[in-house]
XYZ file of C-alpha atoms in Angstrom:
652
model
C 58.905 17.963 28.774
C 59.467 18.059 25.246
C 58.069 14.418 24.947
C 55.504 15.785 26.436
C 54.546 18.356 24.272
C 54.724 16.503 21.411
C 52.121 13.671 23.318
C 49.707 16.745 23.747
C 49.876 18.116 19.786
C 49.761 14.277 19.104
C 46.320 13.897 21.185
C 45.404 16.953 19.971
C 45.794 15.651 16.129
C 43.745 12.759 17.429
C 41.380 14.645 18.776
C 40.727 16.607 15.456
C 40.615 13.408 13.503
C 37.968 12.487 15.870
C 36.166 15.393 15.343
C 36.758 15.517 11.605
C 35.536 11.841 11.395
C 32.218 12.849 13.316
C 31.627 15.872 11.513
C 31.728 13.210 8.049
C 29.572 11.125 9.873
C 27.075 14.058 10.911
C 27.246 15.104 7.149
C 26.051 11.488 6.092
C 23.477 11.470 9.043
C 22.067 14.541 7.151
C 22.381 13.416 3.855
C 20.079 10.694 5.094
C 17.064 13.030 7.137
C 16.950 15.736 3.396
C 19.071 15.310 0.738
C 17.589 12.057 -0.195
C 15.955 11.318 -3.477
C 11.382 10.967 -3.693
C 9.313 10.060 -6.522
C 6.145 10.371 -5.078
C 5.562 13.555 -5.566
C 5.872 13.972 -9.246
C 5.926 10.137 -10.450
C 9.976 10.583 -11.052
C 13.222 10.912 -8.913
C 13.524 14.289 -6.800
C 15.148 16.321 -4.812
C 13.369 16.294 -1.113
C 13.961 19.096 -0.606
C 12.991 20.093 -4.401
C 10.096 18.325 -4.692
C 6.653 20.155 -4.851
C 5.457 18.990 -1.643
C 5.524 18.147 1.881
C 7.209 14.760 1.826
C 7.996 12.827 4.821
C 9.974 9.149 4.627
C 10.509 6.441 6.788
C 13.105 3.492 5.698
C 13.517 0.395 6.383
C 16.543 0.276 8.715
C 14.412 2.143 11.206
C 11.356 -0.525 10.327
C 13.255 -3.226 11.034
C 14.766 -1.817 14.576
C 10.998 -1.105 15.283
C 10.129 -4.866 14.369
C 7.456 -3.690 11.953
C 5.368 -6.405 10.059
C 3.043 -4.769 7.912
C 2.668 -2.068 6.080
C 0.281 0.275 8.293
C 3.208 0.069 11.189
C 5.688 1.739 9.060
C 2.625 4.061 8.006
C 2.218 5.112 11.552
C 5.321 6.514 12.305
C 4.617 9.738 10.011
C 3.254 12.707 10.969
C -0.542 13.076 11.376
C -1.495 9.561 10.112
C -3.368 7.401 12.452
C -4.636 3.953 11.717
C -8.052 2.493 13.237
C -9.677 -1.229 12.864
C -13.376 -2.553 12.868
C -11.748 -5.688 13.695
C -12.916 -6.547 9.966
C -10.414 -4.146 8.469
C -8.319 -1.474 9.457
C -8.154 2.318 7.405
C -5.206 5.154 7.536
C -6.302 8.462 9.135
C -4.489 11.588 7.901
C -4.638 15.533 8.609
C -8.105 14.564 11.550
C -10.525 12.591 8.502
C -11.081 8.864 8.874
C -15.004 8.273 8.685
C -16.534 5.390 10.586
C -16.872 2.636 7.456
C -14.489 4.222 5.405
C -11.826 2.138 4.103
C -9.007 4.385 3.121
C -10.890 6.060 -0.263
C -9.390 9.459 0.156
C -5.546 8.079 -0.273
C -3.896 6.796 -2.733
C -1.679 4.182 -2.488
C 1.247 3.285 -5.248
C 3.674 0.020 -5.223
C 6.742 1.499 -7.259
C 4.349 3.900 -8.631
C 1.880 1.545 -9.661
C -2.060 2.325 -8.146
C -2.912 -0.120 -5.580
C -6.706 0.845 -5.096
C -8.985 -0.973 -6.146
C -11.183 -0.211 -9.257
C -14.627 -1.191 -7.046
C -14.075 0.453 -4.067
C -11.450 2.432 -4.301
C -9.784 1.129 -1.313
C -5.963 -0.078 -0.389
C -5.547 -1.339 2.673
C -2.415 -1.072 4.660
C -2.398 -3.744 7.020
C -2.862 -7.666 6.369
C -5.081 -6.629 3.512
C -2.045 -5.405 1.406
C 0.010 -7.308 -0.926
C 3.469 -6.484 1.393
C 4.863 -6.532 3.881
C 7.433 -4.309 6.013
C 10.735 -6.309 5.455
C 10.084 -6.099 2.059
C 9.624 -1.923 1.200
C 12.947 0.143 1.459
C 10.861 3.077 1.824
C 7.595 4.805 2.680
C 7.335 8.261 0.741
C 3.535 10.258 2.507
C 3.032 12.748 -0.298
C 1.458 15.162 1.631
C -1.537 17.105 0.171
C -4.054 17.155 -2.558
C -1.982 14.472 -5.540
C -4.515 14.852 -7.934
C -2.987 16.683 -10.918
C -0.409 13.846 -10.972
C -2.321 10.829 -10.069
C -6.148 11.530 -10.890
C -8.644 10.347 -8.482
C -7.983 9.334 -4.566
C -5.472 11.481 -3.642
C -7.363 13.844 -2.199
C -5.338 13.807 1.171
C -2.286 12.848 0.013
C -0.378 9.653 -1.813
C 1.448 7.089 -0.065
C 4.371 5.432 -2.480
C 5.778 2.140 -1.314
C 9.621 2.261 -2.816
C 10.226 -2.065 -2.369
C 13.569 -3.629 -2.433
C 16.025 -4.581 -5.127
C 17.880 -7.744 -4.930
C 21.380 -5.868 -4.953
C 19.617 -4.051 -1.175
C 19.489 -7.541 0.531
C 21.589 -10.432 -1.410
C 21.206 -14.139 -0.436
C 17.979 -15.624 1.451
C 16.888 -14.302 4.730
C 14.537 -16.566 6.522
C 12.614 -15.209 9.401
C 10.296 -17.004 11.683
C 7.977 -15.492 14.617
C 5.862 -17.124 17.450
C 3.706 -14.405 19.731
C 0.183 -14.229 21.754
C -3.362 -14.856 20.560
C -1.387 -17.807 18.245
C 0.066 -15.859 16.390
C 2.912 -18.239 14.072
C 5.129 -16.472 11.167
C 7.108 -17.047 8.587
C 8.540 -15.364 5.810
C 11.481 -16.146 2.895
C 13.244 -13.992 1.053
C 15.802 -14.188 -1.752
C 17.911 -11.035 -3.499
C 20.336 -11.234 -5.752
C 21.933 -8.659 -8.084
C 23.672 -11.142 -10.903
C 20.597 -13.128 -11.583
C 20.330 -12.739 -15.845
C 22.116 -9.975 -16.231
C 19.539 -8.438 -14.176
C 18.211 -8.090 -10.543
C 15.436 -10.155 -8.731
C 13.886 -9.421 -6.151
C 11.476 -12.894 -4.372
C 9.538 -12.780 -1.235
C 6.988 -15.519 0.583
C 5.003 -14.443 3.673
C 2.530 -16.670 5.646
C 0.697 -15.668 9.007
C -1.697 -17.091 10.876
C -3.764 -15.600 14.439
C -6.081 -17.714 16.594
C -7.114 -14.283 17.610
C -8.619 -12.588 21.024
C -11.374 -13.460 23.059
C -12.552 -9.907 22.611
C -15.408 -8.120 25.201
C -18.307 -6.536 23.350
C -20.875 -5.526 26.175
C -22.806 -4.124 23.582
C -23.634 -8.042 21.703
C -25.363 -9.364 25.140
C -23.047 -11.925 25.524
C -21.589 -13.628 28.737
C -17.772 -12.984 29.268
C -15.582 -15.140 27.038
C -17.940 -16.041 24.374
C -16.178 -14.505 21.221
C -13.333 -16.724 21.707
C -12.109 -18.136 19.050
C -13.791 -16.008 16.983
C -11.487 -13.141 15.397
C -9.117 -15.206 14.069
C -6.748 -14.015 10.870
C -5.048 -16.199 8.039
C -2.772 -14.190 5.928
C -0.550 -15.145 2.940
C 0.846 -12.752 0.590
C 3.874 -13.101 -2.295
C 5.952 -10.577 -4.247
C 8.541 -10.711 -7.019
C 10.427 -8.038 -9.405
C 13.083 -8.182 -11.624
C 14.441 -5.763 -13.635
C 17.336 -5.802 -16.332
C 18.605 -2.724 -17.275
C 15.284 0.053 -18.179
C 12.721 -2.568 -18.155
C 10.847 -4.089 -14.716
C 8.466 -6.710 -14.252
C 6.609 -6.807 -10.708
C 4.135 -8.941 -9.616
C 2.247 -9.456 -5.728
C -0.658 -10.921 -3.902
C -2.692 -11.576 -1.041
C -5.224 -13.880 0.434
C -7.249 -13.005 3.327
C -8.838 -14.762 5.838
C -10.926 -13.343 8.724
C -12.989 -14.798 11.415
C -15.398 -11.654 12.682
C -16.258 -11.424 16.018
C -18.331 -8.151 16.519
C -21.826 -9.431 14.615
C -22.096 -6.650 11.757
C -24.845 -5.963 9.378
C -27.611 -7.690 12.211
C -25.408 -11.321 11.883
C -25.800 -13.751 14.819
C -24.012 -12.703 18.028
C -21.305 -15.140 19.275
C -22.452 -17.425 16.055
C -18.887 -19.251 14.806
C -19.006 -19.120 10.386
C -19.107 -15.357 9.657
C -15.811 -14.475 7.780
C -14.427 -12.141 4.758
C -11.995 -13.372 2.330
C -9.994 -10.909 -0.029
C -8.287 -11.576 -2.849
C -5.426 -8.976 -4.578
C -3.334 -10.006 -7.254
C -1.440 -7.503 -9.780
C 1.127 -7.735 -12.215
C 3.197 -5.377 -13.920
C 5.648 -4.351 -16.757
C 7.212 -0.633 -16.198
C 10.378 0.553 -18.892
C 11.979 3.380 -17.788
C 14.897 5.262 -19.771
C 17.698 7.312 -19.396
C 17.995 10.946 -20.627
C 18.663 11.120 -23.956
C 19.875 14.148 -25.375
C 16.435 16.576 -23.549
C 14.246 13.452 -23.503
C 13.481 11.081 -21.187
C 10.251 8.074 -21.860
C 8.546 5.627 -19.065
C 5.697 3.241 -19.655
C 3.813 0.890 -17.481
C 1.413 -1.885 -18.489
C -0.532 -3.335 -15.698
C -2.794 -6.268 -14.646
C -4.628 -6.851 -10.881
C -7.797 -8.263 -10.155
C -9.196 -8.144 -6.144
C -11.809 -10.022 -4.836
C -14.065 -9.857 -1.739
C -16.280 -12.955 -0.178
C -18.080 -12.447 3.087
C -20.356 -15.111 4.671
C -22.641 -13.269 7.510
C -24.814 -16.221 9.759
C -28.407 -15.025 11.044
C -30.759 -16.454 13.358
C -32.933 -18.781 11.169
C -36.689 -18.099 11.696
C -37.955 -21.409 11.662
C -36.894 -24.663 13.707
C -36.125 -26.518 10.300
C -33.621 -23.874 9.435
C -32.335 -22.086 12.557
C -29.653 -20.375 10.442
C -29.450 -18.140 7.497
C -26.142 -17.903 5.780
C -25.896 -14.943 3.698
C -22.689 -14.491 1.354
C -21.622 -11.216 -0.433
C -19.647 -11.296 -3.403
C -17.197 -8.207 -5.190
C -15.142 -8.823 -7.773
C -13.034 -6.741 -10.224
C -10.239 -7.203 -13.089
C -8.907 -3.878 -14.083
C -6.150 -3.235 -16.909
C -3.720 0.463 -16.303
C -1.772 1.915 -19.388
C 0.201 4.800 -17.808
C 3.133 6.743 -20.343
C 4.995 9.881 -19.556
C 8.008 11.691 -21.133
C 9.991 14.257 -19.774
C 11.683 16.907 -21.790
C 14.893 19.729 -20.818
C 14.593 21.678 -23.904
C 14.420 24.868 -22.477
C 16.653 26.382 -20.105
C 15.325 25.945 -16.345
C 12.632 24.471 -16.898
C 11.771 20.311 -16.809
C 8.278 19.372 -18.211
C 6.415 16.436 -18.068
C 3.532 15.521 -19.582
C 1.551 12.416 -19.363
C -0.903 10.062 -19.885
C -2.875 7.025 -17.899
C -5.652 4.795 -18.698
C -7.794 2.455 -16.496
C -10.507 -0.192 -18.032
C -12.385 -2.654 -16.170
C -14.851 -4.432 -18.358
C -16.788 -6.451 -14.835
C -17.295 -5.022 -11.841
C -18.791 -7.471 -10.058
C -21.048 -7.181 -6.812
C -23.476 -9.964 -5.897
C -25.276 -10.812 -2.359
C -27.934 -13.586 -2.199
C -29.118 -16.081 0.987
C -27.826 -19.569 0.362
C -30.915 -21.968 1.613
C -33.904 -21.277 0.551
C -31.824 -19.780 -2.724
C -33.037 -15.757 -2.694
C -31.093 -13.241 -5.106
C -30.935 -9.627 -3.413
C -27.974 -8.013 -5.919
C -26.944 -8.789 -9.347
C -24.823 -6.128 -10.574
C -22.214 -5.752 -13.211
C -20.593 -2.142 -13.987
C -17.716 -1.263 -16.266
C -15.955 1.130 -16.038
C -13.180 3.149 -17.806
C -11.402 6.275 -17.142
C -8.229 8.314 -18.903
C -6.319 10.925 -17.436
C -3.651 13.745 -19.266
C -1.223 15.596 -17.190
C 1.401 17.921 -17.475
C 3.813 19.470 -15.030
C 5.993 21.985 -15.229
C 9.489 22.771 -13.134
C 10.999 25.876 -13.446
C 13.715 27.161 -11.930
C 13.754 30.901 -11.573
C 16.967 31.020 -9.915
C 19.386 29.223 -7.771
C 17.211 29.665 -5.346
C 13.159 29.860 -6.659
C 11.685 26.913 -8.085
C 7.853 27.201 -9.852
C 6.141 24.137 -10.708
C 3.092 24.045 -12.209
C 0.589 21.487 -12.817
C -2.782 20.525 -14.534
C -4.317 17.315 -14.748
C -7.741 16.600 -16.908
C -9.926 13.301 -15.943
C -13.114 11.386 -17.689
C -14.356 8.832 -15.311
C -16.891 7.012 -17.389
C -20.046 9.041 -17.621
C -19.596 11.250 -15.296
C -17.774 15.373 -15.930
C -14.554 15.641 -16.512
C -12.335 17.261 -13.281
C -9.049 19.752 -14.121
C -6.618 19.617 -11.030
C -4.661 22.178 -10.854
C -1.561 22.028 -8.757
C 1.251 25.301 -7.658
C 3.984 24.683 -5.896
C 7.136 27.748 -5.170
C 10.012 26.437 -3.454
C 12.571 28.911 -2.020
C 15.853 27.505 -0.926
C 17.979 30.012 1.365
C 20.129 27.896 2.259
C 21.412 23.912 1.017
C 19.814 22.614 4.096
C 16.648 24.726 4.541
C 13.505 24.730 2.109
C 10.163 26.454 2.271
C 7.769 25.732 -0.133
C 3.778 27.631 -0.745
C 1.607 25.175 -1.812
C -2.169 25.441 -3.866
C -3.761 22.794 -5.178
C -7.370 20.606 -5.845
C -8.681 17.169 -5.710
C -11.160 15.831 -6.796
C -12.773 12.067 -5.801
C -15.500 10.236 -7.882
C -18.360 8.196 -6.638
C -16.792 4.411 -7.087
C -19.055 1.862 -8.025
C -19.786 -0.166 -4.679
C -20.890 3.322 -3.737
C -23.218 3.897 -6.751
C -24.461 0.385 -7.332
C -24.517 -1.132 -4.430
C -28.313 -1.898 -3.654
C -29.431 -5.126 -1.375
C -32.619 -3.144 -0.777
C -32.709 -4.479 2.253
C -30.296 -2.419 3.827
C -28.771 -0.209 0.908
C -30.218 1.556 -1.937
C -28.069 2.563 -5.105
C -27.538 6.251 -6.180
C -25.785 5.954 -9.635
C -25.940 10.139 -9.903
C -23.158 10.395 -7.179
C -21.313 14.011 -7.851
C -17.681 13.174 -7.295
C -16.260 14.975 -4.131
C -13.885 18.084 -4.770
C -11.204 19.791 -2.377
C -8.923 22.504 -2.369
C -5.694 22.868 -0.248
C -3.193 25.845 1.143
C -0.626 24.891 2.933
C 3.069 26.167 3.928
C 5.661 23.782 4.750
C 8.948 24.460 6.162
C 12.254 21.721 6.172
C 15.448 22.859 7.730
C 19.168 21.434 9.422
C 18.923 22.727 12.905
C 22.509 20.904 13.243
C 24.673 18.589 11.358
C 21.948 15.696 12.651
C 19.531 17.206 13.453
C 16.203 18.097 11.160
C 13.326 20.460 11.433
C 10.187 19.810 9.589
C 6.666 22.085 9.645
C 3.446 21.931 7.419
C -0.090 23.978 7.840
C -2.523 23.394 6.019
C -6.521 24.519 5.282
C -8.686 22.381 3.143
C -12.048 22.639 2.517
C -14.079 19.703 0.940
C -17.543 19.925 -0.585
C -19.723 17.520 -1.996
C -18.404 14.542 0.742
C -19.980 11.400 0.323
C -21.464 10.285 3.156
C -23.694 7.326 3.920
C -27.103 8.333 5.765
C -30.347 6.580 6.707
C -33.013 7.496 4.304
C -36.089 9.232 5.928
C -39.508 7.298 6.059
C -37.447 3.823 5.048
C -36.303 1.995 8.416
C -33.046 0.174 7.671
C -32.049 1.188 4.716
C -29.520 3.881 3.641
C -27.249 5.095 0.571
C -24.913 7.246 -0.201
C -25.150 11.338 -0.544
C -23.884 13.987 -0.960
C -24.541 15.964 2.019
C -21.321 17.504 4.313
C -19.043 20.305 3.510
C -15.741 19.514 5.692
C -13.364 22.056 6.407
C -9.971 21.346 8.426
C -6.684 23.409 9.517
C -4.209 21.816 10.619
C -0.178 21.724 12.058
C 2.623 19.225 11.724
C 5.828 19.859 13.467
C 8.645 17.158 13.822
C 11.632 16.560 14.715
C 14.220 14.155 13.844
C 17.732 13.343 14.932
C 20.024 10.533 13.746
C 23.435 9.960 15.463
C 26.602 8.352 13.887
C 27.259 6.231 17.178
C 23.666 4.943 15.931
C 21.554 6.035 17.829
C 18.137 7.649 16.285
C 14.904 9.579 17.695
C 11.509 11.107 16.249
C 9.059 12.847 17.686
C 5.502 14.293 15.750
C 3.332 16.663 17.385
C 0.194 16.522 14.640
C -2.698 19.369 15.616
C -5.796 19.039 12.869
C -9.364 20.627 13.274
C -11.430 18.864 11.289
C -14.767 19.926 11.460
C -18.380 19.336 8.743
C -20.378 22.321 9.285
C -19.202 24.098 12.110
C -19.505 19.816 14.064
C -16.363 18.231 14.640
C -15.725 14.759 12.911
C -16.432 11.371 14.107
C -13.601 9.640 14.332
C -11.042 13.090 14.656
C -8.586 13.156 17.101
C -7.548 17.349 17.961
C -4.207 16.115 18.202
C -1.646 13.328 17.741
C 1.447 12.677 19.499
C 4.077 10.077 18.213
C 7.640 9.288 18.026
C 10.830 6.603 19.074
C 13.880 5.980 20.157
C 16.645 3.454 18.413
C 19.174 2.947 21.469
C 22.701 0.970 20.780
C 23.366 -0.502 24.574
C 26.135 -2.322 23.825
C 27.857 -4.167 20.486
C 25.320 -6.552 20.574
C 22.204 -5.274 21.999
C 19.839 -2.771 20.816
C 16.409 -1.262 22.362
C 13.927 0.795 20.483
C 10.734 2.057 21.992
C 7.981 3.910 19.738
C 5.325 5.467 21.298
C 1.410 6.846 20.390
C -0.140 9.475 21.911
C -3.753 10.378 20.751
C -6.870 13.041 21.877
C -10.234 11.730 22.265
C -12.275 10.680 19.133
C -15.865 10.977 18.761
C -18.135 8.555 17.268
C -21.743 7.137 18.502
C -20.279 7.712 22.166
C -17.006 9.543 22.781
C -13.842 7.191 22.552
C -10.983 8.482 25.431
C -7.319 9.124 24.411
C -5.449 6.455 23.517
C -1.846 5.973 24.914
C 0.633 2.540 23.613
C 4.196 1.912 23.816
C 5.895 -0.830 22.217
C 8.949 -1.805 22.651
C 11.475 -3.846 20.808
C 15.133 -5.580 22.800
C 16.928 -7.175 19.907
C 20.512 -8.881 19.711
C 22.626 -9.625 16.906
C 26.008 -11.473 18.043
C 24.975 -14.328 16.877
C 26.637 -14.169 13.328
C 23.895 -13.490 9.991
C 21.539 -13.660 13.307
C 18.797 -11.858 14.777
C 17.153 -12.451 17.820
C 14.581 -9.819 18.843
C 11.341 -9.674 21.846
C 8.750 -7.162 20.980
C 6.312 -6.088 23.197
C 3.147 -4.156 22.177
C 0.767 -2.132 24.314
C 3.827 -2.971 26.756
C 1.539 -1.286 29.421
C -1.460 -3.430 28.887
C -4.062 -0.297 28.088
C -7.626 -0.489 27.125
C -7.704 1.336 24.115
C -10.815 2.225 21.807
C -11.453 2.684 18.144
C -15.188 4.057 16.917
C -17.030 1.393 15.502
C -18.814 1.714 12.017
C -22.226 2.120 11.486
C -22.824 -1.692 10.541
C -22.007 -3.189 14.074
C -24.396 -2.715 17.582
C -21.289 -1.691 19.594
C -20.469 2.039 19.625
C -16.819 0.962 20.211
C -13.798 -1.813 19.706
C -11.352 -2.300 21.642
C -7.451 -2.646 20.135
C -5.085 -4.970 21.184
C -4.195 -5.516 24.509
C -0.869 -6.780 25.372
C 0.827 -9.204 23.198
C 4.730 -10.424 23.358
C 6.434 -11.583 19.826
C 9.955 -13.469 19.934
C 11.257 -13.255 16.154
C 14.349 -14.586 14.814
C 15.771 -14.221 11.015
C 19.240 -15.554 10.271
C 20.816 -14.423 6.805
C 22.858 -17.190 4.433
């Protein structure tokens, strides 16, 4: 009996020890859920719960388990985000706003703080138009709401900051290969070292090619199967980052060649040769010093280039010239400079002051017919911008924090714009935060909207006014259990002078950009996330949005959006990951029905240093659609059907 009592006591102690270990694991899970640092809201590191904005984060480990390839794959897991594709380019919708034909000019995207949006179109497209792939991103930070008080123009509906891998995050060599449906082939090679020349190095190279689907577009009037081989893609990208002390050197580039099957701008349906070639390249030198007494300083200098080359095939007017080839070119090179200092000499205050400038000497836009040669557009416009900003974080008490910010921007010959920001943060508990935020943002018309004029399809409008937006929002983040987090974000937004591409009355076939619309959006994002010590993880988000232009629903604007994912360890070496997306019907030139999509990944890691994964995209093979842009005959465009992909990865 005495031995039995001792055994019971030992068993109880073991159970208590297991419970203590589980509690510790749950605390670690909570650390990763809420107690992490983010860089996006203020351009320096802050606690997620203390940051003066609602921030959603998606990390590298989840992306790898879900088999993500592009930054767009990662973005689509975040609340309120939905993607669209014109089969020419991708675009990001946020808070019910994603106009057909717009290309992401109202969302600012940054790589380690470097502003990616180009100087000609103000676009930063997240799929194969982007210089990074998902493998090289440590985490995606989505800062909800206007961010112009810190970043300037384009940060109307939010800021996406991509924190990239260091060599210490992925040491050694990694080789990945992939084969998939529609002729997809992919090879990715990366190397990381934390001890190279006393610094940290990460370098990556990605090559990708796909034959593309055979699309069915009835409105083009072609027989079934006529569009085979016209939706192909070739993509290559490279990334390098080297840290040495407080200094960092980064560079990234991409080249994309895309065959176009949807016959845009009245091109000849079913004819090969209409294609786009996009390029993007940037290099940056950055200094981010440590605190010295009450001061901290940082400096960035960057040089970037973007290029677009379009080839359009039209039916010729004579038998001697059965085809007419038109070419469209847009090239920009710009220099960026940013300097920032932080000061905490006042008790309970932390003040940030900064200046950033952008200089574009030549923003070239050209359009011409090849034979017979006819020049339709030859525009070369400079662009200069200067921004000054200040932000003060004031700790009113242990539980209350007030952040105020103000920025002044001057863009070329436009009127200077003020962008204020106010955020009140209440921390009733260590694992809870309630935030009340108000802000104003703007977006100046870009060079393409102001100066593109081929006098065939579009006229210039140099006097376009900037879009202006004001937002009031409330965010609540709380740990319901040690491993379970809840988030809520409610907002009301009003935009005036929204820039729209509209046809001109009395001039058939001609359009131009105008300041016409007043848009009001209101919505709610709800989220739950759990990470168990056993490896089980899941997220679920529900977004409700009502976006209206003068009382009418916006096109390509879903009223509800439900998404989530589940990562489940099946056996020691097997993992099953699924992600789902459901989206309300959207308006366009024709109504696009509700969208439902399910992806799944089965992964095996039993071989030392190797992973083998089978990915199934659109597993139910549902026919989903996006609203078509105004430049195509089709009123809706199909999303990809079911596809299978086999991925293999080895680390050495």
